[in-house]
Short mmCIF file of N, CA and C in Angstrom, two decimals:
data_model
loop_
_atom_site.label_atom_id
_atom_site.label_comp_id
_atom_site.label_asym_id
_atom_site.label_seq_id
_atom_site.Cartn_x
_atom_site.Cartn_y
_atom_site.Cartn_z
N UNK Z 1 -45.90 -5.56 6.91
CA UNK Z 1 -44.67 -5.10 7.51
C UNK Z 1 -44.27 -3.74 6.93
N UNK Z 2 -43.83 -2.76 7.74
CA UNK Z 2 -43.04 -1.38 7.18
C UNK Z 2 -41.97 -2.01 6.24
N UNK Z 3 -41.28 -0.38 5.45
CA UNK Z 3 -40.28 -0.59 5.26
C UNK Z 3 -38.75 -1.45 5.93
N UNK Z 4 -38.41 -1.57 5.35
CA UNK Z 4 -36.80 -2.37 5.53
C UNK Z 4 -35.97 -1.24 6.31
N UNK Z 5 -35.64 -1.20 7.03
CA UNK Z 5 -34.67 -0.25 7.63
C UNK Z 5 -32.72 -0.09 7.04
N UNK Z 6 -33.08 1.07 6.62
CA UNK Z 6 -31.20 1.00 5.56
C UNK Z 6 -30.47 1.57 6.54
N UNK Z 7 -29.19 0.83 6.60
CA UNK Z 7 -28.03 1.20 7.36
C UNK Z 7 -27.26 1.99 6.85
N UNK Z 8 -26.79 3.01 6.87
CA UNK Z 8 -26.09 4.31 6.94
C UNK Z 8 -24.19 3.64 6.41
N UNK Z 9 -24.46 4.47 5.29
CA UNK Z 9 -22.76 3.91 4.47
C UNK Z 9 -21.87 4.22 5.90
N UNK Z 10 -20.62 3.19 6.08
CA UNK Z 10 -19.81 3.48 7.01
C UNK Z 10 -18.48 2.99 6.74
N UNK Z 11 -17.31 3.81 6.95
CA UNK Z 11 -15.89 3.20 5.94
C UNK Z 11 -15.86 2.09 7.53
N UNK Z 12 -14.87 0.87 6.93
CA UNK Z 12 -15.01 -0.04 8.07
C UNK Z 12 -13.81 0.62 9.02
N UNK Z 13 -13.96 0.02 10.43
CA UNK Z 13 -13.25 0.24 11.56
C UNK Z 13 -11.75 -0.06 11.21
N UNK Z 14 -10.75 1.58 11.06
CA UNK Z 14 -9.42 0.54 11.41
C UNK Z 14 -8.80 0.95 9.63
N UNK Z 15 -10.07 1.48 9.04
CA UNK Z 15 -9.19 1.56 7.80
C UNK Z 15 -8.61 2.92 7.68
N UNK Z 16 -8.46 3.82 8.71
CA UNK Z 16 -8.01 4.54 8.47
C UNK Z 16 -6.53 4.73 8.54
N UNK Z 17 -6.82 3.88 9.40
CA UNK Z 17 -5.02 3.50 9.70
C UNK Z 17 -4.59 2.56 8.82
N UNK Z 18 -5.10 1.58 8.02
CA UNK Z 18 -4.42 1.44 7.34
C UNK Z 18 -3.84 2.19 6.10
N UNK Z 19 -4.74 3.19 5.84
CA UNK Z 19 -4.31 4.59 4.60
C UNK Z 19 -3.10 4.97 5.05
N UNK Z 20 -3.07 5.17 6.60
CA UNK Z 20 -2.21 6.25 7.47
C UNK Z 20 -0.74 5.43 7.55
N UNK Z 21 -0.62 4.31 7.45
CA UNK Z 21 0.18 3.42 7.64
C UNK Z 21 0.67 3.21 6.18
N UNK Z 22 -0.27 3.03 5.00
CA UNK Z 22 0.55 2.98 3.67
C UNK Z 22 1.00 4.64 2.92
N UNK Z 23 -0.07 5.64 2.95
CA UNK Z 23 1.05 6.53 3.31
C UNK Z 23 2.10 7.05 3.52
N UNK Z 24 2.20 6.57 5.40
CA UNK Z 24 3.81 6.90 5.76
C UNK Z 24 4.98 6.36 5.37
N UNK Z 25 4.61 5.39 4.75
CA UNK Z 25 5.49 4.44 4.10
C UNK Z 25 6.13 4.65 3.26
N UNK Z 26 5.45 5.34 2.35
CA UNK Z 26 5.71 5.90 1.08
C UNK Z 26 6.20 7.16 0.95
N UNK Z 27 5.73 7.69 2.24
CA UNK Z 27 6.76 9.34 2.95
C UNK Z 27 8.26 8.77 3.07
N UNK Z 28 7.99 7.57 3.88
CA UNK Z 28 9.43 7.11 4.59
C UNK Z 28 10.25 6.55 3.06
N UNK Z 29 9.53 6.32 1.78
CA UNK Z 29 10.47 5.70 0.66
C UNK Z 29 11.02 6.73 0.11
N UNK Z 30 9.82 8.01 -0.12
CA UNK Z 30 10.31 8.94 -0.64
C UNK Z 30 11.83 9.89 -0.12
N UNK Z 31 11.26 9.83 1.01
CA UNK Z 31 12.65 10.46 1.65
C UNK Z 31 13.96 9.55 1.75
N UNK Z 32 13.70 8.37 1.84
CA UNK Z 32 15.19 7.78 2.06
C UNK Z 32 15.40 8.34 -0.06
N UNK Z 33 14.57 7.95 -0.56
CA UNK Z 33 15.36 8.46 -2.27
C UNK Z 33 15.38 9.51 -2.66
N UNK Z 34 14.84 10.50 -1.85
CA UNK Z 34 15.75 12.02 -1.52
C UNK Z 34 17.12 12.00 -1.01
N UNK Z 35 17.09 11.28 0.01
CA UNK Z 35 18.48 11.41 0.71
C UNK Z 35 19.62 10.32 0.56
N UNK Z 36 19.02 9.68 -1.04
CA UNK Z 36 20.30 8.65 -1.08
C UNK Z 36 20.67 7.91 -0.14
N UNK Z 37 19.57 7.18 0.98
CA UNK Z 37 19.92 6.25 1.88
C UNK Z 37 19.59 4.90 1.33
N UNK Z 38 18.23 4.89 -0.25
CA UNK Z 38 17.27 3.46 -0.31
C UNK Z 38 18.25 2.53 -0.85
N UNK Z 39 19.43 2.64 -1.39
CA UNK Z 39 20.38 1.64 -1.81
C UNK Z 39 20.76 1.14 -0.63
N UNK Z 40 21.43 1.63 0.22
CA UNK Z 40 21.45 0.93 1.37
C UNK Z 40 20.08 0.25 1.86
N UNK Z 41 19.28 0.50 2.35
CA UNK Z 41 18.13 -0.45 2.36
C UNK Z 41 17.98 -1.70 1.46
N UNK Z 42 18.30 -1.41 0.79
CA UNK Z 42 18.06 -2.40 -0.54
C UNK Z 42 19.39 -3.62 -0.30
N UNK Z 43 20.32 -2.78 0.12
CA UNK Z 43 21.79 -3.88 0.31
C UNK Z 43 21.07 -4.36 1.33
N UNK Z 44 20.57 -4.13 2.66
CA UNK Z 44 20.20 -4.67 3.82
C UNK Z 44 18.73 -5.47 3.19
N UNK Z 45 18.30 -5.13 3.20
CA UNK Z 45 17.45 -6.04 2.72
C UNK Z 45 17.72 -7.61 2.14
N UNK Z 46 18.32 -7.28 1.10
CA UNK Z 46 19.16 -8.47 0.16
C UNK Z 46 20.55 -9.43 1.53
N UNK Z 47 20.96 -8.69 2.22
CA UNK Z 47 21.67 -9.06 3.09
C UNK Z 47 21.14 -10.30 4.01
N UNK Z 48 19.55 -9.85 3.96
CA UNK Z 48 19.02 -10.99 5.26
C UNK Z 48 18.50 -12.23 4.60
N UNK Z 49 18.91 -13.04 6.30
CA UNK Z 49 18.60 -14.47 5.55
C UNK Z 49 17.15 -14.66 4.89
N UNK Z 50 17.22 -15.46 4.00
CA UNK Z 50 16.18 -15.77 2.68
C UNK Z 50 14.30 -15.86 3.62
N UNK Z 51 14.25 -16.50 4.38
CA UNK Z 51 13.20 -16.61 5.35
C UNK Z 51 12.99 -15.09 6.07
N UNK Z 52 13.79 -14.59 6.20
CA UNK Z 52 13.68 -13.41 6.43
C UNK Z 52 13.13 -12.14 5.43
N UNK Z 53 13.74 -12.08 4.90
CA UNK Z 53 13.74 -11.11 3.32
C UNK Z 53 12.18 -11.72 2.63
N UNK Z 54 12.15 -13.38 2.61
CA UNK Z 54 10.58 -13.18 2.00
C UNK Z 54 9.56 -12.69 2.94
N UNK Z 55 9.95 -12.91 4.00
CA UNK Z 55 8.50 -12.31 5.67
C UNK Z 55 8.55 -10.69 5.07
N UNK Z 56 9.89 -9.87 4.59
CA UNK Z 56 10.42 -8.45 4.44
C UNK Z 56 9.25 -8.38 3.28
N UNK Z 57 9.59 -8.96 2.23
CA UNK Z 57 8.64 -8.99 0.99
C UNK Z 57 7.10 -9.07 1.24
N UNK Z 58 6.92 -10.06 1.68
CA UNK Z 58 5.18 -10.35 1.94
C UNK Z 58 4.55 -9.15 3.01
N UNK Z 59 5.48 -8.76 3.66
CA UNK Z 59 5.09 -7.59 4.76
C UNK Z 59 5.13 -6.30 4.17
N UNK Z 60 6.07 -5.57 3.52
CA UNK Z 60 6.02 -4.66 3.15
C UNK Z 60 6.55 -4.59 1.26
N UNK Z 61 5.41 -5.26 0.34
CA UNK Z 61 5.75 -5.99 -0.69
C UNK Z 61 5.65 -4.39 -1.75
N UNK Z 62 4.77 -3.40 -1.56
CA UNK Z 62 5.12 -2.52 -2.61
C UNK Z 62 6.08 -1.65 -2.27
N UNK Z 63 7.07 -0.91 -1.35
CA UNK Z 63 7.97 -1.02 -1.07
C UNK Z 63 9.06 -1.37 -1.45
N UNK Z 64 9.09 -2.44 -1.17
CA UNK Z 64 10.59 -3.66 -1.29
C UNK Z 64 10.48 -3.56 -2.88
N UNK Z 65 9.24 -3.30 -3.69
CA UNK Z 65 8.93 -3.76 -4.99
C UNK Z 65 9.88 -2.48 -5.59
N UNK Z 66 9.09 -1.52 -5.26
CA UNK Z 66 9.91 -0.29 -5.35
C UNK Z 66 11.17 -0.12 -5.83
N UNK Z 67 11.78 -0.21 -4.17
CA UNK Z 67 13.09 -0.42 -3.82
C UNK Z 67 14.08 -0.94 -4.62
N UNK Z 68 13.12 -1.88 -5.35
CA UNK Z 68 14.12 -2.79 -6.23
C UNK Z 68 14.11 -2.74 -7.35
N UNK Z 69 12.94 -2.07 -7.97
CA UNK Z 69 13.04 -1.16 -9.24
C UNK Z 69 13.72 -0.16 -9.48
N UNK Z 70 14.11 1.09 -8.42
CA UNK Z 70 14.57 1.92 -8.17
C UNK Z 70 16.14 1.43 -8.18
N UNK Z 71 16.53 0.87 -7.72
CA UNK Z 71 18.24 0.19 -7.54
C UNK Z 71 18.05 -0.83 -8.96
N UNK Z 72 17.52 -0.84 -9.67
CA UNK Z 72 17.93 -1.65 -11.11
C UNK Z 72 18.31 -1.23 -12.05
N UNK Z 73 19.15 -1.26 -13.19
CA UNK Z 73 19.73 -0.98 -14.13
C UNK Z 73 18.92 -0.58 -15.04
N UNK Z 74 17.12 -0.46 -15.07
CA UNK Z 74 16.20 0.28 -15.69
C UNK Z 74 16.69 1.82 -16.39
N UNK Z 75 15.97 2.06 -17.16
CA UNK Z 75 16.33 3.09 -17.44
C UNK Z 75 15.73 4.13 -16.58
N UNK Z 76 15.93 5.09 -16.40
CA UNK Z 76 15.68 6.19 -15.34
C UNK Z 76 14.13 6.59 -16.02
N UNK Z 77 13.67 7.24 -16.99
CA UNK Z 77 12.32 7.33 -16.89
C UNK Z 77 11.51 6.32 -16.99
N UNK Z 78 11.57 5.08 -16.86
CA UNK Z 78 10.65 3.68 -16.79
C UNK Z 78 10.59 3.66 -15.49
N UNK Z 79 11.91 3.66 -14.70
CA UNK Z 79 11.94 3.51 -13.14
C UNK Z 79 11.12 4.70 -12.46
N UNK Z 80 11.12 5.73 -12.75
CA UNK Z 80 10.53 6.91 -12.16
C UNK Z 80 9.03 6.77 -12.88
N UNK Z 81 9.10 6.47 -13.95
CA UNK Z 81 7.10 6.05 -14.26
C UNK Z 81 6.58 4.75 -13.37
N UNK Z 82 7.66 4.08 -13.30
CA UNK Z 82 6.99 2.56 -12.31
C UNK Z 82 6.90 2.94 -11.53
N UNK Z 83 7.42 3.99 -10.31
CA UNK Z 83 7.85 3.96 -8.75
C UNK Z 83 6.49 4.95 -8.57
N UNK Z 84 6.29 5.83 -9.57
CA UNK Z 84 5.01 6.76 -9.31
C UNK Z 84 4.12 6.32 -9.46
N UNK Z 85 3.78 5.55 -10.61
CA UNK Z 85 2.41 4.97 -10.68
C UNK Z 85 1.96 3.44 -9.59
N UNK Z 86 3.07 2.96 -8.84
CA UNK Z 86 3.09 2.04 -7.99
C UNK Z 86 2.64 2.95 -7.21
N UNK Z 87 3.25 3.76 -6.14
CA UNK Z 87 2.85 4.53 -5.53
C UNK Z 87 1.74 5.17 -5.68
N UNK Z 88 1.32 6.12 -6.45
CA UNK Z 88 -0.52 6.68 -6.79
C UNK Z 88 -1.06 5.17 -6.59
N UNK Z 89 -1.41 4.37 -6.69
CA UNK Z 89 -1.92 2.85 -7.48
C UNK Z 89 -2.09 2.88 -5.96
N UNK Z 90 -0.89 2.14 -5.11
CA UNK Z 90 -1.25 1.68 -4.44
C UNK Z 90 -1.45 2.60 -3.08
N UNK Z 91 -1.58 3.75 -3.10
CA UNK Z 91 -2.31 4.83 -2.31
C UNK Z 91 -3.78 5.26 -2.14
N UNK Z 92 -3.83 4.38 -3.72
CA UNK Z 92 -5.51 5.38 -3.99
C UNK Z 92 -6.25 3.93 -3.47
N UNK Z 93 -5.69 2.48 -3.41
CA UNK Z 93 -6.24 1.72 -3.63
C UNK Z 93 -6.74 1.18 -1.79
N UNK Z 94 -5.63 2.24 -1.24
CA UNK Z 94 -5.55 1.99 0.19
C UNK Z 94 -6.45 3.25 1.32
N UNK Z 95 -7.01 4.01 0.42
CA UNK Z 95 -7.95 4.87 0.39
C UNK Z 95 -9.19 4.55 1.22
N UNK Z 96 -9.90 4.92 2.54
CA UNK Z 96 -10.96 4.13 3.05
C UNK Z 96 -12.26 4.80 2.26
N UNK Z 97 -13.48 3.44 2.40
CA UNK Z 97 -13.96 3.78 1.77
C UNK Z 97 -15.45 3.28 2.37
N UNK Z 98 -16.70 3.87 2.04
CA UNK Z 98 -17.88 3.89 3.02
C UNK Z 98 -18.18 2.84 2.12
N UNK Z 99 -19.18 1.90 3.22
CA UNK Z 99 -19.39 0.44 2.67
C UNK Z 99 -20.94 0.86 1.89
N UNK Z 100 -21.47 0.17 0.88
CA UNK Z 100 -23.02 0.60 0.35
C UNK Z 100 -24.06 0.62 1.08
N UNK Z 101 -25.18 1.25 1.14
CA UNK Z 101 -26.00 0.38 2.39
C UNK Z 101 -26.55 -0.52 1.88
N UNK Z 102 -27.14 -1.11 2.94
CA UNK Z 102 -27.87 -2.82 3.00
C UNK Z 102 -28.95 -2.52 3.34
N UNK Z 103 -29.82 -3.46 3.61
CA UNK Z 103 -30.98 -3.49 4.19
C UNK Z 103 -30.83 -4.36 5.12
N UNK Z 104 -30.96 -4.06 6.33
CA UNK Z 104 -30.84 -4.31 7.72
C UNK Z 104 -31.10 -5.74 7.77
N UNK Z 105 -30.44 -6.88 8.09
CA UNK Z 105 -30.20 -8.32 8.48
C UNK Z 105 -30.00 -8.77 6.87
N UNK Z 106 -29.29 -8.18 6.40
CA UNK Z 106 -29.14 -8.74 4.70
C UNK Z 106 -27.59 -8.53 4.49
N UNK Z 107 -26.74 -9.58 3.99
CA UNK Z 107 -25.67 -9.56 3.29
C UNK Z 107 -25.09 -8.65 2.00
N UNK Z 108 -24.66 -7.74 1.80
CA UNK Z 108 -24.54 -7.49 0.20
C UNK Z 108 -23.99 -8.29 -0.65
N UNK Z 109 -24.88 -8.20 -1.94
CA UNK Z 109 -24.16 -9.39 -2.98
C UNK Z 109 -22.36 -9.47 -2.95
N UNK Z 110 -22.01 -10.56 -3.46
CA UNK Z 110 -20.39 -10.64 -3.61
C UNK Z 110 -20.13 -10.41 -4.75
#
């Protein structure tokens, strides 16, 4: 038999949008705590019923995580080292990325 035929690294379908989507997110956090709106968010947030607010959490959980570091009685450079390195962290981690190649009808190890 020839060689094994290698499949060509490929980031998977769809992850780009998810970069593009955690990203904007983090555009949209930054600016509401430019513009002194994220306390309000944070009251609304806390406002909704409990079934609600955890769907809020599990859906948009670094965020809300944020959010709520940022509105805590922390001290201001712990809060501003947490909110950045959450942010880099979970930007870089949301980053697409080309899969290894394989050898054609083969699984890669787990």
């Amino acid at each position: 038999m020839s060689k094994s035929a290698i499949v060509s690294p490929q980031a998977p379908p769809r992850s780009g949008g998810w970069f593009v989507w955690n990203a904007g997110l983090w555009l949209v956090f930054f600016t509401l705590l430019y513009t002194q709106h994220l306390e309000d968010v944070a009251d609304k947030i806390g406002a909704l019923p409990l079934p609600v607010e955890v769907l809020v959490w599990i859906i948009f959980f670094p965020w809300v995580l944020a959010t709520a570091v940022w509105t805590s009685g922390w001290w201001d450079d712990l809060r501003i080292t947490f909110v950045a390195l959450l942010a880099i962290v979970w930007t870089l981690i949301s980053i697409p990325r080309t899969k290894t190649p394989t050898r054609a009808g083969r699984r890669p190890a787990h």
